[in-house]
Amino acid sequence: MLTSTVCAAVSAAGLGIAALTAYRKRFLAATRIAAFSLIPVGLVMTGVIDWLTGIVFKPTVWVGFGVLALSAVLFVIGRAVERHRGIGGRKERKAAPESRSTAVAPAASAPSLGAGRTGAEVAAPPKAQGRSGAPKDDFSDIEAILKKHGI
């Protein structure tokens, strides 16, 4: 009963402000103010306000919110620990033994697809090196992209 009275007073005040705004020839602003001021009366008429006040003043509802918050915190902690340990989801755990056998070195630019180099290929030094020790065709892929785009 008290909530409906307060909401009616708030709506009446809002409509009064909307009337003053319309008197000043600011009709668009007056329309927005009137729309906002009718919301409390609409909420009272639909029963939403009574429902909200019933929720706010029940201790079991607050305990329920606490349980939901605890559940969310535990979920976040579990995910954080899972990421910290490097354990992914179920799919990553099942695929982990397979992916370990085909691992790529951290400094590799692309995964190796073949059986690997032979001993002679590993022992041979790189053929084309400039003054800095880097291969000459260092920027060949960038040059190819620029040529492709006509630059």
PDB file of C-alpha atoms in Angstrom:
ATOM      1  CA  MET A   1       0.000   0.000   0.000  1.00  0.00           C
ATOM      2  CA  LEU A   2       2.780   2.400   0.921  1.00  0.00           C
ATOM      3  CA  THR A   3       4.796   1.453  -2.160  1.00  0.00           C
ATOM      4  CA  SER A   4       1.879   2.191  -4.472  1.00  0.00           C
ATOM      5  CA  THR A   5       1.429   5.605  -2.849  1.00  0.00           C
ATOM      6  CA  VAL A   6       5.126   6.440  -3.226  1.00  0.00           C
ATOM      7  CA  CYS A   7       5.145   5.288  -6.848  1.00  0.00           C
ATOM      8  CA  ALA A   8       2.023   7.344  -7.625  1.00  0.00           C
ATOM      9  CA  ALA A   9       3.647  10.438  -6.083  1.00  0.00           C
ATOM     10  CA  VAL A  10       6.844   9.911  -8.081  1.00  0.00           C
ATOM     11  CA  SER A  11       4.829   9.525 -11.279  1.00  0.00           C
ATOM     12  CA  ALA A  12       2.772  12.646 -10.538  1.00  0.00           C
ATOM     13  CA  ALA A  13       5.950  14.647  -9.930  1.00  0.00           C
ATOM     14  CA  GLY A  14       7.442  13.354 -13.169  1.00  0.00           C
ATOM     15  CA  LEU A  15       4.347  14.261 -15.137  1.00  0.00           C
ATOM     16  CA  GLY A  16       4.428  17.743 -13.611  1.00  0.00           C
ATOM     17  CA  ILE A  17       8.028  18.178 -14.741  1.00  0.00           C
ATOM     18  CA  ALA A  18       7.040  16.906 -18.195  1.00  0.00           C
ATOM     19  CA  ALA A  19       4.234  19.501 -18.355  1.00  0.00           C
ATOM     20  CA  LEU A  20       6.657  22.305 -17.457  1.00  0.00           C
ATOM     21  CA  THR A  21       9.099  21.067 -20.080  1.00  0.00           C
ATOM     22  CA  ALA A  22       6.346  20.983 -22.709  1.00  0.00           C
ATOM     23  CA  TYR A  23       5.331  24.524 -21.713  1.00  0.00           C
ATOM     24  CA  ARG A  24       8.884  25.610 -22.611  1.00  0.00           C
ATOM     25  CA  LYS A  25       8.370  24.170 -26.134  1.00  0.00           C
ATOM     26  CA  ARG A  26      10.723  21.239 -25.560  1.00  0.00           C
ATOM     27  CA  PHE A  27       8.262  18.555 -26.618  1.00  0.00           C
ATOM     28  CA  LEU A  28      10.745  15.769 -27.291  1.00  0.00           C
ATOM     29  CA  ALA A  29      12.279  16.062 -23.818  1.00  0.00           C
ATOM     30  CA  ALA A  30       8.785  16.320 -22.288  1.00  0.00           C
ATOM     31  CA  THR A  31       7.772  13.104 -24.016  1.00  0.00           C
ATOM     32  CA  ARG A  32      10.809  11.263 -22.614  1.00  0.00           C
ATOM     33  CA  ILE A  33      10.193  12.589 -19.101  1.00  0.00           C
ATOM     34  CA  ALA A  34       6.526  11.544 -19.263  1.00  0.00           C
ATOM     35  CA  ALA A  35       7.520   8.062 -20.443  1.00  0.00           C
ATOM     36  CA  PHE A  36       9.953   7.626 -17.559  1.00  0.00           C
ATOM     37  CA  SER A  37       7.522   9.009 -15.019  1.00  0.00           C
ATOM     38  CA  LEU A  38       4.812   6.485 -15.954  1.00  0.00           C
ATOM     39  CA  ILE A  39       7.081   3.489 -15.276  1.00  0.00           C
ATOM     40  CA  PRO A  40       6.559   3.374 -11.458  1.00  0.00           C
ATOM     41  CA  VAL A  41       2.755   3.397 -11.794  1.00  0.00           C
ATOM     42  CA  GLY A  42       2.935   0.665 -14.407  1.00  0.00           C
ATOM     43  CA  LEU A  43       5.135  -1.474 -12.155  1.00  0.00           C
ATOM     44  CA  VAL A  44       2.695  -1.083  -9.256  1.00  0.00           C
ATOM     45  CA  MET A  45      -0.291  -1.957 -11.430  1.00  0.00           C
ATOM     46  CA  THR A  46       1.344  -5.133 -12.756  1.00  0.00           C
ATOM     47  CA  GLY A  47       2.384  -6.291  -9.279  1.00  0.00           C
ATOM     48  CA  VAL A  48       6.118  -6.185  -9.911  1.00  0.00           C
ATOM     49  CA  ILE A  49       6.706  -3.820  -6.986  1.00  0.00           C
ATOM     50  CA  ASP A  50       4.895  -6.118  -4.541  1.00  0.00           C
ATOM     51  CA  TRP A  51       6.894  -9.056  -5.863  1.00  0.00           C
ATOM     52  CA  LEU A  52      10.176  -7.156  -5.442  1.00  0.00           C
ATOM     53  CA  THR A  53       9.353  -6.031  -1.910  1.00  0.00           C
ATOM     54  CA  GLY A  54       8.426  -9.614  -1.061  1.00  0.00           C
ATOM     55  CA  ILE A  55      11.823 -10.786  -2.303  1.00  0.00           C
ATOM     56  CA  VAL A  56      13.814  -8.064  -0.575  1.00  0.00           C
ATOM     57  CA  PHE A  57      12.402  -8.647   2.888  1.00  0.00           C
ATOM     58  CA  LYS A  58      12.606 -12.485   3.012  1.00  0.00           C
ATOM     59  CA  PRO A  59      15.760 -13.906   4.644  1.00  0.00           C
ATOM     60  CA  THR A  60      15.536 -17.180   2.697  1.00  0.00           C
ATOM     61  CA  VAL A  61      15.800 -15.243  -0.542  1.00  0.00           C
ATOM     62  CA  TRP A  62      19.003 -13.569   0.646  1.00  0.00           C
ATOM     63  CA  VAL A  63      20.433 -16.933   1.695  1.00  0.00           C
ATOM     64  CA  GLY A  64      19.587 -18.210  -1.780  1.00  0.00           C
ATOM     65  CA  PHE A  65      21.449 -15.289  -3.341  1.00  0.00           C
ATOM     66  CA  GLY A  66      24.398 -16.075  -1.080  1.00  0.00           C
ATOM     67  CA  VAL A  67      24.408 -19.706  -2.199  1.00  0.00           C
ATOM     68  CA  LEU A  68      24.300 -18.632  -5.841  1.00  0.00           C
ATOM     69  CA  ALA A  69      27.184 -16.206  -5.257  1.00  0.00           C
ATOM     70  CA  LEU A  70      29.208 -18.945  -3.522  1.00  0.00           C
ATOM     71  CA  SER A  71      28.554 -21.261  -6.449  1.00  0.00           C
ATOM     72  CA  ALA A  72      29.749 -18.624  -8.918  1.00  0.00           C
ATOM     73  CA  VAL A  73      32.901 -17.948  -6.870  1.00  0.00           C
ATOM     74  CA  LEU A  74      33.726 -21.658  -6.678  1.00  0.00           C
ATOM     75  CA  PHE A  75      33.203 -22.007 -10.422  1.00  0.00           C
ATOM     76  CA  VAL A  76      35.559 -19.099 -11.153  1.00  0.00           C
ATOM     77  CA  ILE A  77      38.197 -20.452  -8.757  1.00  0.00           C
ATOM     78  CA  GLY A  78      37.990 -23.874 -10.368  1.00  0.00           C
ATOM     79  CA  ARG A  79      38.459 -22.445 -13.841  1.00  0.00           C
ATOM     80  CA  ALA A  80      41.375 -20.274 -12.685  1.00  0.00           C
ATOM     81  CA  VAL A  81      43.160 -23.237 -11.108  1.00  0.00           C
ATOM     82  CA  GLU A  82      42.486 -25.291 -14.210  1.00  0.00           C
ATOM     83  CA  ARG A  83      44.067 -22.632 -16.430  1.00  0.00           C
ATOM     84  CA  HIS A  84      46.970 -22.104 -14.043  1.00  0.00           C
ATOM     85  CA  ARG A  85      47.839 -25.783 -14.112  1.00  0.00           C
ATOM     86  CA  GLY A  86      47.534 -25.889 -17.889  1.00  0.00           C
ATOM     87  CA  ILE A  87      44.637 -28.300 -17.796  1.00  0.00           C
ATOM     88  CA  GLY A  88      42.115 -27.437 -20.440  1.00  0.00           C
ATOM     89  CA  GLY A  89      38.657 -28.827 -20.837  1.00  0.00           C
ATOM     90  CA  ARG A  90      37.726 -32.452 -21.353  1.00  0.00           C
ATOM     91  CA  LYS A  91      38.700 -32.374 -25.031  1.00  0.00           C
ATOM     92  CA  GLU A  92      42.189 -31.046 -24.272  1.00  0.00           C
ATOM     93  CA  ARG A  93      42.765 -33.692 -21.593  1.00  0.00           C
ATOM     94  CA  LYS A  94      41.773 -36.481 -23.995  1.00  0.00           C
ATOM     95  CA  ALA A  95      43.897 -35.036 -26.808  1.00  0.00           C
ATOM     96  CA  ALA A  96      46.903 -34.347 -24.568  1.00  0.00           C
ATOM     97  CA  PRO A  97      48.716 -37.693 -25.103  1.00  0.00           C
ATOM     98  CA  GLU A  98      48.320 -37.378 -28.891  1.00  0.00           C
ATOM     99  CA  SER A  99      49.426 -33.760 -29.032  1.00  0.00           C
ATOM    100  CA  ARG A 100      52.546 -34.440 -26.985  1.00  0.00           C
ATOM    101  CA  SER A 101      53.885 -36.835 -29.613  1.00  0.00           C
ATOM    102  CA  THR A 102      53.517 -34.258 -32.395  1.00  0.00           C
ATOM    103  CA  ALA A 103      54.762 -31.250 -30.448  1.00  0.00           C
ATOM    104  CA  VAL A 104      56.450 -28.364 -32.194  1.00  0.00           C
ATOM    105  CA  ALA A 105      59.559 -26.740 -30.819  1.00  0.00           C
ATOM    106  CA  PRO A 106      58.856 -23.324 -29.266  1.00  0.00           C
ATOM    107  CA  ALA A 107      61.165 -21.528 -31.715  1.00  0.00           C
ATOM    108  CA  ALA A 108      59.864 -23.355 -34.808  1.00  0.00           C
ATOM    109  CA  SER A 109      58.059 -21.221 -37.364  1.00  0.00           C
ATOM    110  CA  ALA A 110      55.987 -24.104 -38.709  1.00  0.00           C
ATOM    111  CA  PRO A 111      55.271 -27.633 -37.561  1.00  0.00           C
ATOM    112  CA  SER A 112      57.441 -30.336 -39.049  1.00  0.00           C
ATOM    113  CA  LEU A 113      55.419 -32.613 -41.271  1.00  0.00           C
ATOM    114  CA  GLY A 114      58.038 -35.106 -42.342  1.00  0.00           C
ATOM    115  CA  ALA A 115      60.138 -37.641 -40.532  1.00  0.00           C
ATOM    116  CA  GLY A 116      62.798 -35.034 -39.826  1.00  0.00           C
ATOM    117  CA  ARG A 117      66.289 -34.202 -41.104  1.00  0.00           C
ATOM    118  CA  THR A 118      68.969 -36.698 -41.695  1.00  0.00           C
ATOM    119  CA  GLY A 119      72.338 -36.421 -40.003  1.00  0.00           C
ATOM    120  CA  ALA A 120      73.993 -34.880 -43.097  1.00  0.00           C
ATOM    121  CA  GLU A 121      71.343 -32.165 -43.402  1.00  0.00           C
ATOM    122  CA  VAL A 122      71.713 -31.232 -39.762  1.00  0.00           C
ATOM    123  CA  ALA A 123      75.514 -31.016 -39.973  1.00  0.00           C
ATOM    124  CA  ALA A 124      75.515 -28.866 -43.140  1.00  0.00           C
ATOM    125  CA  PRO A 125      75.718 -25.107 -42.467  1.00  0.00           C
ATOM    126  CA  PRO A 126      73.124 -22.771 -43.974  1.00  0.00           C
ATOM    127  CA  LYS A 127      74.101 -21.887 -47.546  1.00  0.00           C
ATOM    128  CA  ALA A 128      72.920 -18.320 -48.109  1.00  0.00           C
ATOM    129  CA  GLN A 129      73.892 -15.939 -45.360  1.00  0.00           C
ATOM    130  CA  GLY A 130      74.593 -12.253 -45.519  1.00  0.00           C
ATOM    131  CA  ARG A 131      76.853 -10.086 -43.375  1.00  0.00           C
ATOM    132  CA  SER A 132      74.569 -10.171 -40.364  1.00  0.00           C
ATOM    133  CA  GLY A 133      74.413 -13.957 -40.308  1.00  0.00           C
ATOM    134  CA  ALA A 134      70.712 -14.036 -41.261  1.00  0.00           C
ATOM    135  CA  PRO A 135      69.584 -15.781 -44.451  1.00  0.00           C
ATOM    136  CA  LYS A 136      69.295 -13.568 -47.565  1.00  0.00           C
ATOM    137  CA  ASP A 137      65.742 -14.661 -48.385  1.00  0.00           C
ATOM    138  CA  ASP A 138      64.665 -13.327 -45.010  1.00  0.00           C
ATOM    139  CA  PHE A 139      62.185 -10.860 -46.539  1.00  0.00           C
ATOM    140  CA  SER A 140      61.258 -12.829 -49.644  1.00  0.00           C
ATOM    141  CA  ASP A 141      57.800 -13.656 -48.348  1.00  0.00           C
ATOM    142  CA  ILE A 142      57.155  -9.989 -47.561  1.00  0.00           C
ATOM    143  CA  GLU A 143      58.400  -8.975 -51.016  1.00  0.00           C
ATOM    144  CA  ALA A 144      56.074 -11.529 -52.607  1.00  0.00           C
ATOM    145  CA  ILE A 145      53.098 -10.103 -50.735  1.00  0.00           C
ATOM    146  CA  LEU A 146      53.988  -6.550 -51.752  1.00  0.00           C
ATOM    147  CA  LYS A 147      54.414  -7.584 -55.409  1.00  0.00           C
ATOM    148  CA  LYS A 148      51.084  -9.383 -55.266  1.00  0.00           C
ATOM    149  CA  HIS A 149      49.369  -6.172 -54.206  1.00  0.00           C
ATOM    150  CA  GLY A 150      51.279  -4.066 -56.727  1.00  0.00           C
ATOM    151  CA  ILE A 151      53.374  -2.156 -54.246  1.00  0.00           C
TER     152      ILE A 151
END
